[in-house]
Amino acid sequence: MQDQVSVDLYIDGRWMPAEAGETVKMIDPATEEQVGSFAQAQSKDVLKAIEAAERAFATWSKVPAWERSNLLRKAASLLAERSEQVARRITLECGKPFAQAKGEVQASVECIDWFADEARRIYGQILPGRTANSRFTATYEPVGVVAAFTAWNFPVVLQARKIAPALAAGCTIVSRPAEEGSGAVALLIKCFIDAGVPAGVVNLLTGTPQVISETVMDSDIVRKVTFTGSIPVGQHLMRRAADTVKRMSMELGGHSPVIVHEDVDPAKAAMIAAQGKFRNNGQVCVSPTRFYVHEKHKDAFTENFLAAAKAMKMGNGFEDGVEIGPLINRRRLEFIEQMVEDTKKDGGTLVMGGKRPADMNRGYFFEPTVFTDVPDDARIMNDEPFGPIAPLSTFSAFDEVIERANALPYGLAAYVFTDSLKLAQQTSQALKVGIVAVNNTAAATAEMPFGGVKHSGFGRENGSQGLLDYLDVKFTNFSF
């Protein structure tokens, strides 16, 4: 079949099967059919990749910034040229609607292009010394070999956010994407290869995570780990990093509050919020997930939110007009089914969805689901749903809603709807999160920092700040 692909490992400038010869099937979540396979890396494969990255670092770290910039720019251009092909793999492997998949590829192009510029803007400092014949300098140097672990919900852009700044800084990288989306990431890697990135600078490992991650964490060669995924896995990696004192960047998801203030148009807010909530079927780390609507707007917001959700077409991502695809796999489908049942038991009122579509016998589809009157102690208000469930509740006062929004240990993103610039500023300042969007649900751009606080992690991706986690600072005291 044309859509069948076999993804090998990419180590030291060569595509190769895993040494043990094992592979894992890729499944299309919309059809439950196999659309390819990927190599199952074992410890020996991981060590090969780490050693290749170490050898390459000796020369890549000395490549002039303008040359690194040119290579990144070319990789971005190649990815743009191949966007349809890459987006198709995203839809096949992850179920994302094709239009959204193309948007992910475009965001990846912008990210790589951004860091092509940032490669030339690694600024240091020069200060007067303590004596007339001395100078102090602070300079930045690449941290070394980097390992990148990413999730399946945005397979290409999550890897682009890590590969691009690593290469811009002069680091080399060993990348391990999630099982779902490996084929799309292999196409991303090929753009860097075809752009002329030297052997060993970028390496791709595929397969189930435990063997790969444990070998990486044991290695003293790997000096930094950047991770996007769940809080429990991130916590485990942080504990393991202590043994070799690795640098860490953690993007660990969240449970994003949405605050709809009294002064806003509830119909407009509901439409924007619904589009943000059900993008990628709610499988987004910054997805709006806890809705606090001013009590004055409860009925109007709910009515318009339901109307917007019902208007969204569900189906295979390649069908025209589809806005909601399947969940990623059967485990996620069963998780969402259980979350719905728990929300009913916890006192929420089901007003829409709550089940698999009756007319879809194949694929991991689940209807957009809305609950009202959800109490704060409900499981769904405390555990990230990561799916197409929207729990709605109300509030009456500013201090009350801020306290409720900040009550959880998560702190990635939050959304605010208000027509008052003063109220927008007050709410943004009061929210304990890394990202706030006001009157929109756009939480990530190439030019601005992305990341969270509290249990949602630390470090930043994108923006000028995104380069800093790949650099060490060196102070030199000159006397002459």
CSV table of C-alpha atoms in Angstrom, one decimal:
chain,number,residue,atom,x,y,z
A,1,MET,CA,0.0,0.0,0.0
A,2,GLN,CA,1.2,3.5,-0.8
A,3,ASP,CA,0.7,4.6,2.8
A,4,GLN,CA,2.8,1.9,4.3
A,5,VAL,CA,6.2,3.1,5.5
A,6,SER,CA,9.0,1.4,7.4
A,7,VAL,CA,10.9,3.8,9.7
A,8,ASP,CA,14.5,2.8,10.5
A,9,LEU,CA,16.8,4.4,13.0
A,10,TYR,CA,19.0,7.3,11.9
A,11,ILE,CA,22.4,7.1,13.6
A,12,ASP,CA,25.7,8.7,12.6
A,13,GLY,CA,24.5,9.8,9.2
A,14,ARG,CA,22.9,6.4,8.2
A,15,TRP,CA,19.5,4.9,8.2
A,16,MET,CA,19.6,1.4,9.7
A,17,PRO,CA,17.4,-1.2,11.3
A,18,ALA,CA,17.5,-1.8,15.0
A,19,GLU,CA,20.3,-4.2,15.8
A,20,ALA,CA,17.9,-6.8,17.2
A,21,GLY,CA,15.7,-6.4,14.1
A,22,GLU,CA,12.5,-5.8,16.0
A,23,THR,CA,9.8,-3.5,14.7
A,24,VAL,CA,6.5,-2.1,16.0
A,25,LYS,CA,3.3,-1.5,14.0
A,26,MET,CA,1.9,1.9,13.3
A,27,ILE,CA,-1.9,2.1,13.5
A,28,ASP,CA,-4.2,4.6,11.9
A,29,PRO,CA,-6.5,5.7,14.8
A,30,ALA,CA,-9.3,6.5,12.3
A,31,THR,CA,-9.4,3.1,10.7
A,32,GLU,CA,-7.5,0.8,13.1
A,33,GLU,CA,-5.5,-0.4,10.1
A,34,GLN,CA,-1.7,-0.7,10.0
A,35,VAL,CA,0.0,2.1,8.1
A,36,GLY,CA,3.6,1.2,8.6
A,37,SER,CA,6.1,0.1,11.2
A,38,PHE,CA,9.1,1.5,13.0
A,39,ALA,CA,12.3,0.1,14.4
A,40,GLN,CA,12.4,-0.9,18.1
A,41,ALA,CA,15.7,0.5,19.4
A,42,GLN,CA,17.5,-1.4,22.1
A,43,SER,CA,20.3,-0.3,24.4
A,44,LYS,CA,23.1,-1.0,21.9
A,45,ASP,CA,21.3,1.2,19.3
A,46,VAL,CA,20.9,4.0,21.9
A,47,LEU,CA,24.6,3.9,22.8
A,48,LYS,CA,25.6,4.1,19.1
A,49,ALA,CA,23.5,7.2,18.7
A,50,ILE,CA,24.9,8.8,21.9
A,51,GLU,CA,28.5,8.1,20.8
A,52,ALA,CA,27.8,9.4,17.3
A,53,ALA,CA,26.4,12.6,18.8
A,54,GLU,CA,29.5,13.0,21.0
A,55,ARG,CA,31.9,12.6,18.1
A,56,ALA,CA,29.9,15.1,16.0
A,57,PHE,CA,29.8,17.6,18.9
A,58,ALA,CA,33.5,18.1,18.7
A,59,THR,CA,33.2,19.7,15.2
A,60,TRP,CA,29.6,20.9,15.1
A,61,SER,CA,30.1,23.1,18.2
A,62,LYS,CA,32.9,24.9,16.3
A,63,VAL,CA,30.8,25.6,13.2
A,64,PRO,CA,30.3,29.3,12.8
A,65,ALA,CA,26.9,30.6,13.8
A,66,TRP,CA,26.2,31.9,10.3
A,67,GLU,CA,26.8,28.5,8.8
A,68,ARG,CA,24.5,26.8,11.4
A,69,SER,CA,21.9,29.4,10.6
A,70,ASN,CA,22.1,28.7,6.9
A,71,LEU,CA,21.6,25.0,7.4
A,72,LEU,CA,18.6,25.6,9.7
A,73,ARG,CA,17.1,28.0,7.1
A,74,LYS,CA,17.5,25.4,4.4
A,75,ALA,CA,15.9,22.7,6.6
A,76,ALA,CA,12.9,25.0,7.2
A,77,SER,CA,12.6,25.6,3.5
A,78,LEU,CA,12.7,21.9,2.7
A,79,LEU,CA,10.0,21.2,5.3
A,80,ALA,CA,7.8,23.9,3.8
A,81,GLU,CA,8.2,22.3,0.3
A,82,ARG,CA,7.3,18.9,1.8
A,83,SER,CA,4.5,20.1,4.0
A,84,GLU,CA,1.7,18.1,2.3
A,85,GLN,CA,3.7,14.9,2.6
A,86,VAL,CA,4.5,15.4,6.2
A,87,ALA,CA,1.0,16.5,7.1
A,88,ARG,CA,-0.4,13.4,5.5
A,89,ARG,CA,1.8,11.2,7.7
A,90,ILE,CA,0.6,13.2,10.8
A,91,THR,CA,-3.0,12.5,9.8
A,92,LEU,CA,-2.4,8.8,9.1
A,93,GLU,CA,-0.5,8.1,12.3
A,94,CYS,CA,-2.2,10.4,14.7
A,95,GLY,CA,-5.7,11.0,13.3
A,96,LYS,CA,-5.4,14.8,13.3
A,97,PRO,CA,-7.6,16.6,10.7
A,98,PHE,CA,-5.5,17.3,7.6
A,99,ALA,CA,-6.0,21.1,7.8
A,100,GLN,CA,-4.7,21.0,11.5
A,101,ALA,CA,-1.8,18.8,10.5
A,102,LYS,CA,-0.8,21.3,7.8
A,103,GLY,CA,-1.0,24.0,10.5
A,104,GLU,CA,1.3,21.9,12.7
A,105,VAL,CA,3.9,21.6,9.8
A,106,GLN,CA,3.7,25.4,9.2
A,107,ALA,CA,4.3,26.0,12.9
A,108,SER,CA,7.3,23.7,12.7
A,109,VAL,CA,8.7,25.6,9.7
A,110,GLU,CA,8.3,28.9,11.6
A,111,CYS,CA,10.1,27.4,14.6
A,112,ILE,CA,13.1,26.2,12.6
A,113,ASP,CA,13.3,29.5,10.7
A,114,TRP,CA,13.1,31.5,14.0
A,115,PHE,CA,16.1,29.6,15.5
A,116,ALA,CA,18.0,30.0,12.2
A,117,ASP,CA,18.0,33.7,13.2
A,118,GLU,CA,18.6,33.1,16.9
A,119,ALA,CA,21.8,31.1,16.1
A,120,ARG,CA,23.4,34.4,15.1
A,121,ARG,CA,22.2,36.2,18.2
A,122,ILE,CA,23.9,34.4,21.1
A,123,TYR,CA,25.0,37.5,23.0
A,124,GLY,CA,27.5,37.6,25.8
A,125,GLN,CA,28.5,40.4,28.2
A,126,ILE,CA,31.6,42.5,28.7
A,127,LEU,CA,32.0,44.4,32.0
A,128,PRO,CA,34.8,46.6,33.3
A,129,GLY,CA,37.1,44.6,35.7
A,130,ARG,CA,37.9,45.6,39.3
A,131,THR,CA,41.2,47.1,38.2
A,132,ALA,CA,42.2,49.3,35.3
A,133,ASN,CA,43.9,46.5,33.4
A,134,SER,CA,41.1,43.8,33.7
A,135,ARG,CA,37.9,42.9,32.0
A,136,PHE,CA,35.1,40.5,32.9
A,137,THR,CA,33.3,38.5,30.1
A,138,ALA,CA,30.3,36.3,30.2
A,139,THR,CA,30.0,34.0,27.2
A,140,TYR,CA,27.7,31.2,26.1
A,141,GLU,CA,28.8,27.7,25.0
A,142,PRO,CA,26.7,24.8,23.8
A,143,VAL,CA,25.9,22.4,26.6
A,144,GLY,CA,26.8,19.3,24.6
A,145,VAL,CA,24.9,16.2,23.6
A,146,VAL,CA,21.1,16.6,24.1
A,147,ALA,CA,18.4,13.9,24.3
A,148,ALA,CA,14.9,14.9,23.3
A,149,PHE,CA,11.7,13.0,24.2
A,150,THR,CA,8.4,14.1,22.9
A,151,ALA,CA,4.7,13.2,22.9
A,152,TRP,CA,2.4,12.1,20.1
A,153,ASN,CA,-0.2,14.9,20.0
A,154,PHE,CA,2.0,17.3,18.0
A,155,PRO,CA,4.8,14.9,16.8
A,156,VAL,CA,6.5,17.2,14.3
A,157,VAL,CA,6.3,20.6,16.0
A,158,LEU,CA,7.4,19.2,19.4
A,159,GLN,CA,10.6,17.7,17.9
A,160,ALA,CA,11.2,20.9,15.8
A,161,ARG,CA,11.1,22.9,19.1
A,162,LYS,CA,13.9,20.8,20.4
A,163,ILE,CA,16.1,20.0,17.4
A,164,ALA,CA,16.1,23.6,16.1
A,165,PRO,CA,17.4,25.4,19.2
A,166,ALA,CA,19.8,22.6,20.0
A,167,LEU,CA,21.5,22.9,16.6
A,168,ALA,CA,21.3,26.7,16.7
A,169,ALA,CA,23.2,26.6,20.0
A,170,GLY,CA,25.9,24.2,18.6
A,171,CYS,CA,24.6,21.1,20.4
A,172,THR,CA,24.1,17.7,18.8
A,173,ILE,CA,20.9,15.7,19.5
A,174,VAL,CA,19.5,12.2,20.0
A,175,SER,CA,15.7,12.4,19.3
A,176,ARG,CA,13.1,9.9,20.5
A,177,PRO,CA,9.6,10.8,19.3
A,178,ALA,CA,6.5,9.0,20.6
A,179,GLU,CA,5.6,5.7,18.9
A,180,GLU,CA,2.6,7.4,17.2
A,181,GLY,CA,3.9,9.9,14.7
A,182,SER,CA,7.3,8.4,14.2
A,183,GLY,CA,6.9,8.3,10.5
A,184,ALA,CA,6.1,12.0,10.3
A,185,VAL,CA,9.2,12.8,12.5
A,186,ALA,CA,11.4,10.7,10.2
A,187,LEU,CA,10.3,13.0,7.4
A,188,LEU,CA,11.3,16.0,9.5
A,189,ILE,CA,14.7,14.5,10.2
A,190,LYS,CA,15.2,14.0,6.5
A,191,CYS,CA,14.8,17.7,6.0
A,192,PHE,CA,17.8,18.3,8.2
A,193,ILE,CA,19.7,15.6,6.5
A,194,ASP,CA,19.0,17.0,3.0
A,195,ALA,CA,19.9,20.5,4.3
A,196,GLY,CA,23.4,19.2,4.9
A,197,VAL,CA,23.6,18.7,8.6
A,198,PRO,CA,26.7,16.6,9.2
A,199,ALA,CA,26.6,13.0,10.3
A,200,GLY,CA,26.0,12.5,14.0
A,201,VAL,CA,24.6,16.0,14.6
A,202,VAL,CA,21.0,14.7,14.5
A,203,ASN,CA,20.1,11.1,15.4
A,204,LEU,CA,16.7,9.4,15.5
A,205,LEU,CA,15.7,6.6,17.8
A,206,THR,CA,12.3,5.0,17.6
A,207,GLY,CA,10.6,2.4,19.8
A,208,THR,CA,8.9,2.0,23.1
A,209,PRO,CA,10.4,4.4,25.7
A,210,GLN,CA,11.7,2.6,28.6
A,211,VAL,CA,14.9,1.0,27.2
A,212,ILE,CA,15.7,4.2,25.3
A,213,SER,CA,15.2,6.6,28.2
A,214,GLU,CA,16.9,4.4,30.8
A,215,THR,CA,20.1,4.1,28.6
A,216,VAL,CA,20.0,7.9,27.9
A,217,MET,CA,19.7,8.7,31.6
A,218,ASP,CA,22.5,6.4,32.6
A,219,SER,CA,24.9,8.1,30.1
A,220,ASP,CA,27.2,10.8,31.4
A,221,ILE,CA,27.8,11.9,27.8
A,222,VAL,CA,24.3,13.2,27.5
A,223,ARG,CA,24.4,16.6,29.2
A,224,LYS,CA,20.8,17.8,28.7
A,225,VAL,CA,17.4,16.1,28.4
A,226,THR,CA,14.4,18.0,27.1
A,227,PHE,CA,11.1,16.3,27.6
A,228,THR,CA,7.5,16.9,26.6
A,229,GLY,CA,5.0,14.5,28.2
A,230,SER,CA,3.2,13.5,31.4
A,231,ILE,CA,4.1,14.7,34.9
A,232,PRO,CA,4.8,11.2,36.3
A,233,VAL,CA,7.3,10.4,33.5
A,234,GLY,CA,8.9,13.9,33.9
A,235,GLN,CA,9.3,13.4,37.6
A,236,HIS,CA,10.9,10.0,37.0
A,237,LEU,CA,13.4,11.5,34.5
A,238,MET,CA,14.2,14.3,36.9
A,239,ARG,CA,15.0,11.8,39.6
A,240,ARG,CA,17.2,9.8,37.2
A,241,ALA,CA,19.0,12.9,36.0
A,242,ALA,CA,20.4,13.5,39.5
A,243,ASP,CA,22.8,10.6,39.1
A,244,THR,CA,24.7,12.4,36.2
A,245,VAL,CA,23.6,15.9,37.0
A,246,LYS,CA,22.0,16.5,33.6
A,247,ARG,CA,20.4,19.8,32.6
A,248,MET,CA,16.6,19.4,32.2
A,249,SER,CA,13.8,21.1,30.4
A,250,MET,CA,10.3,19.9,31.3
A,251,GLU,CA,7.0,20.6,29.6
A,252,LEU,CA,4.6,18.4,31.6
A,253,GLY,CA,1.2,19.4,30.6
A,254,GLY,CA,-1.5,21.3,32.5
A,255,HIS,CA,-5.2,21.7,33.3
A,256,SER,CA,-5.9,25.1,31.8
A,257,PRO,CA,-8.6,27.3,33.4
A,258,VAL,CA,-10.9,29.5,31.2
A,259,ILE,CA,-12.3,32.6,32.9
A,260,VAL,CA,-15.3,34.3,31.2
A,261,HIS,CA,-15.8,37.6,32.9
A,262,GLU,CA,-19.1,39.4,33.3
A,263,ASP,CA,-18.3,42.2,30.8
A,264,VAL,CA,-17.7,40.0,27.8
A,265,ASP,CA,-20.0,38.9,24.9
A,266,PRO,CA,-20.8,35.3,25.9
A,267,ALA,CA,-21.7,34.2,22.4
A,268,LYS,CA,-18.3,35.3,21.0
A,269,ALA,CA,-16.4,33.9,24.0
A,270,ALA,CA,-18.2,30.5,23.6
A,271,MET,CA,-17.4,30.2,19.9
A,272,ILE,CA,-13.7,30.9,20.5
A,273,ALA,CA,-13.5,28.7,23.6
A,274,ALA,CA,-15.2,25.7,21.8
A,275,GLN,CA,-12.8,25.9,18.8
A,276,GLY,CA,-9.9,25.9,21.2
A,277,LYS,CA,-11.3,23.1,23.4
A,278,PHE,CA,-11.9,20.6,20.6
A,279,ARG,CA,-8.8,21.3,18.5
A,280,ASN,CA,-7.0,18.0,18.0
A,281,ASN,CA,-10.0,16.4,19.9
A,282,GLY,CA,-8.8,18.1,23.1
A,283,GLN,CA,-5.5,16.2,23.0
A,284,VAL,CA,-3.4,19.4,23.5
A,285,CYS,CA,-1.4,20.2,26.6
A,286,VAL,CA,-2.7,23.8,26.6
A,287,SER,CA,-6.2,22.8,25.8
A,288,PRO,CA,-8.9,24.8,27.7
A,289,THR,CA,-10.0,22.3,30.3
A,290,ARG,CA,-11.7,24.0,33.2
A,291,PHE,CA,-14.4,26.5,32.4
A,292,TYR,CA,-15.4,29.2,34.9
A,293,VAL,CA,-18.2,31.3,33.5
A,294,HIS,CA,-19.6,34.3,35.3
A,295,GLU,CA,-23.0,33.3,36.6
A,296,LYS,CA,-24.7,36.1,34.6
A,297,HIS,CA,-23.6,34.3,31.4
A,298,LYS,CA,-24.2,30.7,32.4
A,299,ASP,CA,-27.2,30.0,30.0
A,300,ALA,CA,-26.0,32.1,27.1
A,301,PHE,CA,-22.4,30.8,27.2
A,302,THR,CA,-23.6,27.2,27.5
A,303,GLU,CA,-26.1,27.5,24.7
A,304,ASN,CA,-23.5,29.0,22.3
A,305,PHE,CA,-20.8,26.6,23.4
A,306,LEU,CA,-23.1,23.6,22.6
A,307,ALA,CA,-24.0,25.1,19.2
A,308,ALA,CA,-20.4,25.6,18.3
A,309,ALA,CA,-19.5,22.1,19.3
A,310,LYS,CA,-22.4,20.5,17.5
A,311,ALA,CA,-21.5,22.4,14.3
A,312,MET,CA,-18.0,20.7,14.2
A,313,LYS,CA,-17.8,17.8,11.7
A,314,MET,CA,-16.3,14.6,13.1
A,315,GLY,CA,-14.6,11.9,10.9
A,316,ASN,CA,-11.5,10.7,9.2
A,317,GLY,CA,-9.0,13.6,9.0
A,318,PHE,CA,-8.8,13.4,5.2
A,319,GLU,CA,-12.5,14.1,4.7
A,320,ASP,CA,-13.4,17.6,3.6
A,321,GLY,CA,-14.5,19.9,6.5
A,322,VAL,CA,-13.6,17.5,9.3
A,323,GLU,CA,-12.6,19.4,12.4
A,324,ILE,CA,-12.6,16.6,15.0
A,325,GLY,CA,-10.7,13.3,14.3
A,326,PRO,CA,-10.3,10.2,16.5
A,327,LEU,CA,-8.5,9.9,19.8
A,328,ILE,CA,-4.9,8.6,19.4
A,329,ASN,CA,-5.5,5.0,20.6
A,330,ARG,CA,-7.8,2.6,22.4
A,331,ARG,CA,-6.2,3.3,25.8
A,332,ARG,CA,-7.1,7.0,25.4
A,333,LEU,CA,-10.6,6.1,24.3
A,334,GLU,CA,-11.2,4.0,27.3
A,335,PHE,CA,-9.7,6.7,29.6
A,336,ILE,CA,-12.2,9.2,28.3
A,337,GLU,CA,-15.1,6.8,28.7
A,338,GLN,CA,-14.1,6.3,32.3
A,339,MET,CA,-13.7,10.1,32.8
A,340,VAL,CA,-17.2,10.6,31.6
A,341,GLU,CA,-18.6,8.1,34.0
A,342,ASP,CA,-16.6,9.6,36.9
A,343,THR,CA,-17.9,13.1,36.1
A,344,LYS,CA,-21.5,11.8,36.2
A,345,LYS,CA,-20.9,10.2,39.6
A,346,ASP,CA,-19.2,13.4,40.8
A,347,GLY,CA,-22.3,15.4,40.1
A,348,GLY,CA,-21.8,16.9,36.7
A,349,THR,CA,-24.8,17.3,34.4
A,350,LEU,CA,-24.2,15.7,30.9
A,351,VAL,CA,-25.7,18.1,28.3
A,352,MET,CA,-23.9,16.8,25.2
A,353,GLY,CA,-22.0,13.7,23.9
A,354,GLY,CA,-20.6,11.3,26.4
A,355,LYS,CA,-20.3,8.3,24.1
A,356,ARG,CA,-18.8,6.9,20.9
A,357,PRO,CA,-20.6,8.0,17.8
A,358,ALA,CA,-23.3,5.4,16.9
A,359,ASP,CA,-22.5,5.6,13.1
A,360,MET,CA,-18.7,4.9,13.5
A,361,ASN,CA,-17.8,1.3,13.9
A,362,ARG,CA,-14.1,1.6,13.4
A,363,GLY,CA,-11.6,4.1,14.8
A,364,TYR,CA,-11.2,5.6,18.2
A,365,PHE,CA,-13.8,8.3,17.9
A,366,PHE,CA,-15.6,9.9,20.8
A,367,GLU,CA,-18.3,12.6,20.6
A,368,PRO,CA,-17.5,16.2,21.9
A,369,THR,CA,-18.8,16.1,25.4
A,370,VAL,CA,-20.0,18.9,27.6
A,371,PHE,CA,-20.9,18.9,31.3
A,372,THR,CA,-22.5,21.7,33.3
A,373,ASP,CA,-22.6,22.4,37.1
A,374,VAL,CA,-19.4,20.4,37.6
A,375,PRO,CA,-18.3,20.8,41.3
A,376,ASP,CA,-14.7,21.7,42.0
A,377,ASP,CA,-14.0,18.4,43.7
A,378,ALA,CA,-14.9,16.4,40.7
A,379,ARG,CA,-12.1,14.3,39.2
A,380,ILE,CA,-12.3,16.1,35.9
A,381,MET,CA,-11.7,19.4,37.6
A,382,ASN,CA,-8.5,18.1,39.2
A,383,ASP,CA,-7.1,15.5,36.7
A,384,GLU,CA,-6.2,16.7,33.1
A,385,PRO,CA,-8.8,15.0,30.8
A,386,PHE,CA,-6.7,15.3,27.6
A,387,GLY,CA,-9.7,14.7,25.4
A,388,PRO,CA,-13.0,16.1,24.1
A,389,ILE,CA,-14.6,16.8,27.5
A,390,ALA,CA,-15.5,20.3,28.6
A,391,PRO,CA,-16.6,20.8,32.2
A,392,LEU,CA,-18.5,24.1,32.8
A,393,SER,CA,-19.0,25.8,36.1
A,394,THR,CA,-19.9,29.3,37.3
A,395,PHE,CA,-18.4,32.0,39.5
A,396,SER,CA,-19.6,35.3,40.9
A,397,ALA,CA,-16.5,37.2,42.2
A,398,PHE,CA,-13.0,37.9,41.0
A,399,ASP,CA,-11.1,36.7,44.1
A,400,GLU,CA,-13.2,33.6,44.1
A,401,VAL,CA,-12.4,32.5,40.5
A,402,ILE,CA,-8.7,33.3,40.9
A,403,GLU,CA,-8.5,31.1,43.9
A,404,ARG,CA,-10.2,28.3,42.2
A,405,ALA,CA,-8.2,28.7,39.0
A,406,ASN,CA,-4.9,28.6,41.0
A,407,ALA,CA,-5.9,25.8,43.3
A,408,LEU,CA,-4.3,23.0,41.3
A,409,PRO,CA,-0.5,22.2,41.1
A,410,TYR,CA,-0.6,22.7,37.3
A,411,GLY,CA,0.5,26.0,35.8
A,412,LEU,CA,0.9,25.8,32.0
A,413,ALA,CA,-1.7,28.0,30.3
A,414,ALA,CA,-4.9,29.9,31.1
A,415,TYR,CA,-7.5,31.8,29.1
A,416,VAL,CA,-9.3,35.0,29.9
A,417,PHE,CA,-12.3,36.6,28.2
A,418,THR,CA,-13.0,40.2,29.0
A,419,ASP,CA,-13.5,43.6,27.2
A,420,SER,CA,-11.6,45.5,29.9
A,421,LEU,CA,-7.9,46.0,29.5
A,422,LYS,CA,-7.6,46.6,33.3
A,423,LEU,CA,-9.4,43.4,34.1
A,424,ALA,CA,-7.4,41.5,31.6
A,425,GLN,CA,-4.2,42.7,33.2
A,426,GLN,CA,-5.4,42.0,36.7
A,427,THR,CA,-6.4,38.5,35.8
A,428,SER,CA,-3.2,37.7,33.9
A,429,GLN,CA,-1.1,38.9,36.8
A,430,ALA,CA,-3.1,36.9,39.3
A,431,LEU,CA,-3.0,33.6,37.4
A,432,LYS,CA,-0.1,31.3,38.4
A,433,VAL,CA,0.7,30.0,34.9
A,434,GLY,CA,3.4,30.4,32.2
A,435,ILE,CA,1.1,31.4,29.4
A,436,VAL,CA,-2.1,33.6,29.3
A,437,ALA,CA,-4.2,34.2,26.2
A,438,VAL,CA,-6.8,37.0,26.4
A,439,ASN,CA,-9.8,36.7,24.1
A,440,ASN,CA,-8.2,34.0,22.1
A,441,THR,CA,-6.8,30.5,22.5
A,442,ALA,CA,-3.5,30.9,20.7
A,443,ALA,CA,-0.9,29.8,23.3
A,444,ALA,CA,2.1,29.1,21.2
A,445,THR,CA,4.1,31.0,18.6
A,446,ALA,CA,7.7,30.7,17.3
A,447,GLU,CA,8.7,34.1,18.6
A,448,MET,CA,7.4,33.9,22.2
A,449,PRO,CA,8.4,31.6,25.1
A,450,PHE,CA,6.3,28.5,25.8
A,451,GLY,CA,6.4,26.7,29.1
A,452,GLY,CA,4.8,26.4,32.5
A,453,VAL,CA,5.3,26.7,36.3
A,454,LYS,CA,4.7,24.5,39.3
A,455,HIS,CA,4.1,20.9,38.3
A,456,SER,CA,3.7,21.9,34.6
A,457,GLY,CA,7.5,22.0,34.4
A,458,PHE,CA,10.3,24.5,33.8
A,459,GLY,CA,12.4,25.8,31.0
A,460,ARG,CA,11.0,27.5,27.9
A,461,GLU,CA,10.7,26.6,24.3
A,462,ASN,CA,10.5,29.1,21.4
A,463,GLY,CA,11.3,32.8,21.6
A,464,SER,CA,14.8,34.1,22.4
A,465,GLN,CA,14.5,32.4,25.7
A,466,GLY,CA,14.2,29.0,24.0
A,467,LEU,CA,17.9,29.0,23.2
A,468,LEU,CA,19.2,29.5,26.7
A,469,ASP,CA,18.4,26.0,28.0
A,470,TYR,CA,20.9,24.7,25.4
A,471,LEU,CA,23.8,26.9,26.6
A,472,ASP,CA,26.2,27.0,29.5
A,473,VAL,CA,27.5,30.4,30.7
A,474,LYS,CA,31.2,30.9,31.2
A,475,PHE,CA,32.7,33.8,33.2
A,476,THR,CA,36.3,34.8,32.3
A,477,ASN,CA,38.3,37.3,34.3
A,478,PHE,CA,40.9,38.9,32.0
A,479,SER,CA,44.0,40.7,33.3
A,480,PHE,CA,46.4,42.4,30.9
